[in-house]
Tab-separated table of C-alpha atoms in Angstrom:
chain	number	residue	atom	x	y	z
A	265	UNK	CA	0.000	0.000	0.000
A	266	UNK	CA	3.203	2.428	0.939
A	267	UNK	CA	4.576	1.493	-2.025
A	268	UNK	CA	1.798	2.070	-4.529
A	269	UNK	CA	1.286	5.583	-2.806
A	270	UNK	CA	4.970	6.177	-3.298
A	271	UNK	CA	5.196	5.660	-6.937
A	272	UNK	CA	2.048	7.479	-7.557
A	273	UNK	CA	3.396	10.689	-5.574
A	274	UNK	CA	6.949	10.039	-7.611
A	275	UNK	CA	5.157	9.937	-10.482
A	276	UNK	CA	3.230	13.036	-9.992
A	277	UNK	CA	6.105	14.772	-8.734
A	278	UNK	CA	7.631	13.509	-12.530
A	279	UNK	CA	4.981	14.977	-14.323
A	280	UNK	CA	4.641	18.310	-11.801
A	281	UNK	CA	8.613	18.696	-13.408
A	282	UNK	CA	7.960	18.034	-17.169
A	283	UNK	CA	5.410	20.475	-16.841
A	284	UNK	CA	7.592	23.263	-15.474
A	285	UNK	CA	10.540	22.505	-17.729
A	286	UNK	CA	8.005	22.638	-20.899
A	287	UNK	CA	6.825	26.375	-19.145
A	288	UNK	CA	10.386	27.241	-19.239
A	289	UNK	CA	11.325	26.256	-22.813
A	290	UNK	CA	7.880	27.989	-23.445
A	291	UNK	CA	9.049	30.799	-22.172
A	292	UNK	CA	12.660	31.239	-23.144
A	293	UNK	CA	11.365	30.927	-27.023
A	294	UNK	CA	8.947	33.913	-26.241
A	295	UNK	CA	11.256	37.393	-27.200
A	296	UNK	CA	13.718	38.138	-24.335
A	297	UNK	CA	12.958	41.773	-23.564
A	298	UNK	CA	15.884	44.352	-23.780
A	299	UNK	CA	18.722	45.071	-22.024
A	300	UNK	CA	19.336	41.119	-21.705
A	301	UNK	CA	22.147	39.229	-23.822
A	302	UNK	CA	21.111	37.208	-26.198
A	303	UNK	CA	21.295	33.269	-25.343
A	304	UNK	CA	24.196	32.085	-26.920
A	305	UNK	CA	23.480	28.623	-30.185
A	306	UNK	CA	25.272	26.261	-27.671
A	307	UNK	CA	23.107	26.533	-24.734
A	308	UNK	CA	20.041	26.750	-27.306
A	309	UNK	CA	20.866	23.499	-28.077
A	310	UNK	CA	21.946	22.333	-25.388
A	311	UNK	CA	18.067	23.674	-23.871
A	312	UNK	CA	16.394	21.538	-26.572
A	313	UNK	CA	18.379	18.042	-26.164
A	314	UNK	CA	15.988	15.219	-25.067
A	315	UNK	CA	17.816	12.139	-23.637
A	316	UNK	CA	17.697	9.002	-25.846
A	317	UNK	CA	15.932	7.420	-23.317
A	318	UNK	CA	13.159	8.786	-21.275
A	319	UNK	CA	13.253	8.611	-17.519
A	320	UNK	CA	9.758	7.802	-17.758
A	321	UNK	CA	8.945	4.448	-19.982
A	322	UNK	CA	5.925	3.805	-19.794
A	323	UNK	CA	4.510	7.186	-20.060
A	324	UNK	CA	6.298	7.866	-23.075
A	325	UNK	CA	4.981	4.518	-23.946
A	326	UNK	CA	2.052	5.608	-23.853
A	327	UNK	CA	2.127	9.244	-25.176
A	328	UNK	CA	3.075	7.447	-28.337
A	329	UNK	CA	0.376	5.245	-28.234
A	330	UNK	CA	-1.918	8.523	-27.411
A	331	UNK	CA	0.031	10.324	-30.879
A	332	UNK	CA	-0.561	6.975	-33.370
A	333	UNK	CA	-4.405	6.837	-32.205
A	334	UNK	CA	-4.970	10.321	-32.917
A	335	UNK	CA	-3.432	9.915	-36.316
A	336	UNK	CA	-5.272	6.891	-37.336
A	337	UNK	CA	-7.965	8.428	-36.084
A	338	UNK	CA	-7.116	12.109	-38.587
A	339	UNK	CA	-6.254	9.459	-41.497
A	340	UNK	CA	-9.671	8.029	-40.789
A	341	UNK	CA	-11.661	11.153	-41.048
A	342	UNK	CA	-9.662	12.163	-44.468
A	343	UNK	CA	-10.217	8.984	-46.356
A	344	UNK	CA	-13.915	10.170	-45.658
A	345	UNK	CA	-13.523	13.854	-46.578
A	346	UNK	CA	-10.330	13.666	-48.899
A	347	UNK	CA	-8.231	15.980	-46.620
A	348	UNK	CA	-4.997	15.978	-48.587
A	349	UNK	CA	-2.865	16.937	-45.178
A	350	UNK	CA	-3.612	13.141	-43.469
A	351	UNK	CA	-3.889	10.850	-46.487
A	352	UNK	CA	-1.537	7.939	-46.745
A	353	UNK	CA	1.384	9.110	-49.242
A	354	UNK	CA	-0.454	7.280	-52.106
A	355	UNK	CA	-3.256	8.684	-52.337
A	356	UNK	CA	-1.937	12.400	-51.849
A	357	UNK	CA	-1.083	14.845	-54.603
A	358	UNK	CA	-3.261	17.108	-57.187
A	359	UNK	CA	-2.874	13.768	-59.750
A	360	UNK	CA	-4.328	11.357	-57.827
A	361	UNK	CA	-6.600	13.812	-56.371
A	362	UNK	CA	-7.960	13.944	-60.367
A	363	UNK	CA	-7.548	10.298	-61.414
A	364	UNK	CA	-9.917	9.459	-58.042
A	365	UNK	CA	-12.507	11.968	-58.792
A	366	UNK	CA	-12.183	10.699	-63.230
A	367	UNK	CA	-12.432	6.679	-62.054
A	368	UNK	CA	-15.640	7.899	-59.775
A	369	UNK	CA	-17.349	9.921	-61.771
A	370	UNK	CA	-17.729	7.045	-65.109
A	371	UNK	CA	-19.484	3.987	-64.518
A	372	UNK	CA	-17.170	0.648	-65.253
A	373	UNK	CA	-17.779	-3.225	-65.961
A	374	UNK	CA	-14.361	-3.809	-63.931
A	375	UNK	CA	-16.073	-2.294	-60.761
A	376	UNK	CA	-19.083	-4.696	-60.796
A	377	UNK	CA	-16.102	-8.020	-61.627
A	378	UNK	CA	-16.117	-9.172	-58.197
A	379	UNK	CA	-19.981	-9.450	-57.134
A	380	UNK	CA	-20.297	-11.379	-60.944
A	381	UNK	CA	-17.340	-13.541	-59.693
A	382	UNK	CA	-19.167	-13.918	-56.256
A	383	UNK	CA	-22.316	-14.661	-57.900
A	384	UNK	CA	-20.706	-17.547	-60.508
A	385	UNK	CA	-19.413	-19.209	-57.158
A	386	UNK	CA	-22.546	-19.533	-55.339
A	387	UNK	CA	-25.028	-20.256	-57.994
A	388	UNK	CA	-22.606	-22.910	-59.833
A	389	UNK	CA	-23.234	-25.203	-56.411
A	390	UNK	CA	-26.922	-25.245	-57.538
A	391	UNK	CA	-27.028	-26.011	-61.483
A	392	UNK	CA	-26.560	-28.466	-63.650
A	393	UNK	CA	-23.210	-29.071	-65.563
A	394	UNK	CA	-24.009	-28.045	-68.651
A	395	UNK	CA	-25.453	-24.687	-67.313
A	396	UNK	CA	-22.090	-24.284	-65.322
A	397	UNK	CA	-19.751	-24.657	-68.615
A	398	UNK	CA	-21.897	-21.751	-70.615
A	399	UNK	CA	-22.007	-19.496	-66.947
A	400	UNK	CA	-17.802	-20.274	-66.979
A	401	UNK	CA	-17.743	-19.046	-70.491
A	402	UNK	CA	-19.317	-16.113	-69.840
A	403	UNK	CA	-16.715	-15.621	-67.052
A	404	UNK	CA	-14.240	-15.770	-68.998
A	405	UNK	CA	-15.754	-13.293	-71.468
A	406	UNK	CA	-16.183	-11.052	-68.792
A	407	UNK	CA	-12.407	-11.176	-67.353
A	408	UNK	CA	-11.318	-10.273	-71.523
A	409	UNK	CA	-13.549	-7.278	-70.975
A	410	UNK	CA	-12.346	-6.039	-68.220
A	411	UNK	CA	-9.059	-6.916	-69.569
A	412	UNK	CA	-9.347	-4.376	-72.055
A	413	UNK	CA	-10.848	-1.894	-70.045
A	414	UNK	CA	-7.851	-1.618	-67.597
A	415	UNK	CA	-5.652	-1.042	-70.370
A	416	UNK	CA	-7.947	1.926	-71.951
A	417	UNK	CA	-8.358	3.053	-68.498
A	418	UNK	CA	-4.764	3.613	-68.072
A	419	UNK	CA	-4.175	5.268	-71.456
A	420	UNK	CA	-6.931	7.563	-71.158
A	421	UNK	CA	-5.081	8.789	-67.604
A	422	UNK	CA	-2.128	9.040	-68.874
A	423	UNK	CA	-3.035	11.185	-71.874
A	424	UNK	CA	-5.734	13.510	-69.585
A	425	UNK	CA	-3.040	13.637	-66.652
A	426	UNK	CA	-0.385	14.928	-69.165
A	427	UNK	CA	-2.863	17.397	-70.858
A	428	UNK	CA	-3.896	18.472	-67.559
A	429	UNK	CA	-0.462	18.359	-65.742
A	430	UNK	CA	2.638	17.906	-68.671
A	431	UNK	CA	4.300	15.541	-66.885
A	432	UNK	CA	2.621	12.371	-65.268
A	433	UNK	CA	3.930	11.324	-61.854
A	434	UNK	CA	4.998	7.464	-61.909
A	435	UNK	CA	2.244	5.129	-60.777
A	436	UNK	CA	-0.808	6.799	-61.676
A	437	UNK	CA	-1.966	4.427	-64.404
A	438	UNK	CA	-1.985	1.235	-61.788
A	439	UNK	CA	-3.606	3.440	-59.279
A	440	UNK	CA	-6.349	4.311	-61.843
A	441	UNK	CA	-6.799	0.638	-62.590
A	442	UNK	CA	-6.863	-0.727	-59.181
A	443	UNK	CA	-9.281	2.197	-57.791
A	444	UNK	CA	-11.520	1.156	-61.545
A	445	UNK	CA	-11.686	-2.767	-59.900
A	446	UNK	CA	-12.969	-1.761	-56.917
A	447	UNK	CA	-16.678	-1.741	-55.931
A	448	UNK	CA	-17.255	2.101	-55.469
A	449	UNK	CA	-19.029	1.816	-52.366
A	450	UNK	CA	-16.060	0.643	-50.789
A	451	UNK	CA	-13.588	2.598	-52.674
A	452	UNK	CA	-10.862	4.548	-50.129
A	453	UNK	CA	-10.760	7.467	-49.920
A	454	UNK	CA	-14.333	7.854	-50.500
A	455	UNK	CA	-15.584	9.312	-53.974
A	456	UNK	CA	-16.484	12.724	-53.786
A	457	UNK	CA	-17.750	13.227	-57.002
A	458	UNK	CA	-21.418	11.636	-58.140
A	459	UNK	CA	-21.915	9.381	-61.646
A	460	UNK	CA	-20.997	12.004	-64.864
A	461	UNK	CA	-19.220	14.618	-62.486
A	462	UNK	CA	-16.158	14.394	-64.383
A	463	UNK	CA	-13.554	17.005	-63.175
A	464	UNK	CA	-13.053	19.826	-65.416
């Protein structure tokens, strides 16, 4: 019982310090008023040097833990509302910004692939053979389509993204192809941009 109170008053002791020293440093970057020297680069330095380890573990422990929830948490909210600042790096930039908002705005037989694939799987358990072969075909018909619809996908970015921007930023083409296979109701970051709202 001693000892938990002990380590609870050490610890608030701890963080009664940390917050005066972060008062200080507060203060000493606010403009020194006249008539005093100015602090010389070394003890600057010297003022911001953190050691390696922290005397504290487990609080810092956990003040990272704190930092990466809160950023999930930011990168959540943008793949919702396209904030450019918390994206993951592959989705940000003013390029894919435009392929997103082209591959949303047409309607594509690569995005609807997966539920026909789905489909195949579950009603092939409940037909006859014959039936199966001619749904398999059709499959397969369906996978040359979209075949040929990646590839005019990606040369219709390229040549809009190079009228648009000059030069087009490596990558763009497979990241217009994969966002055109995906069902758009699950596409991240979220569209933005309704059926025929092609950006201008």
């Amino acid at each position: 019982m001693l000892g938990r109170k002990k380590k609870q008053q050490e610890e608030a002791e701890a963080a009664h310090r940390d917050a005066e020293q972060a008062e200080q440093e507060a203060h000493k970057r606010l403009p020194q008023p006249k008539g005093q020297p100015t602090p010389r680069r070394k003890d600057q330095v010297a003022a911001r040097k953190r050691p390696l380890v922290p005397d504290d573990r487990r609080a810092a422990k956990q003040a990272q833990r704190e930092h990466m929830r809160q950023l999930r948490e930011k990168q959540r909210v943008a793949m919702e509302t396209g904030d450019e600042r918390y994206l993951p790096v592959r989705d940000r930039g003013p390029q894919r910004r435009f392929v997103r908002d082209w591959i949303d705005a047409r309607t594509g037989v690569g995005e609807w692939m997966l539920i026909v694939v789905l489909l195949f799987l579950f009603v092939s358990l409940a037909v006859p053979e014959q039936m199966r072969i001619i749904m398999s075909q059709f499959l397969w018909l369906l996978v040359l389509v979209v075949l040929i619809e990646c590839w005019w996908v990606a040369r219709s970015v390229r040549r809009k993204i190079e009228e648009r921007f000059g030069e087009k930023e490596k990558g763009v083409r497979f990241y217009a192809i994969m966002r055109a296979l995906q069902i758009r109701r699950l596409r991240l970051p979220k569209p933005l941009v309704s059926r025929g709202e092609f950006p201008a």
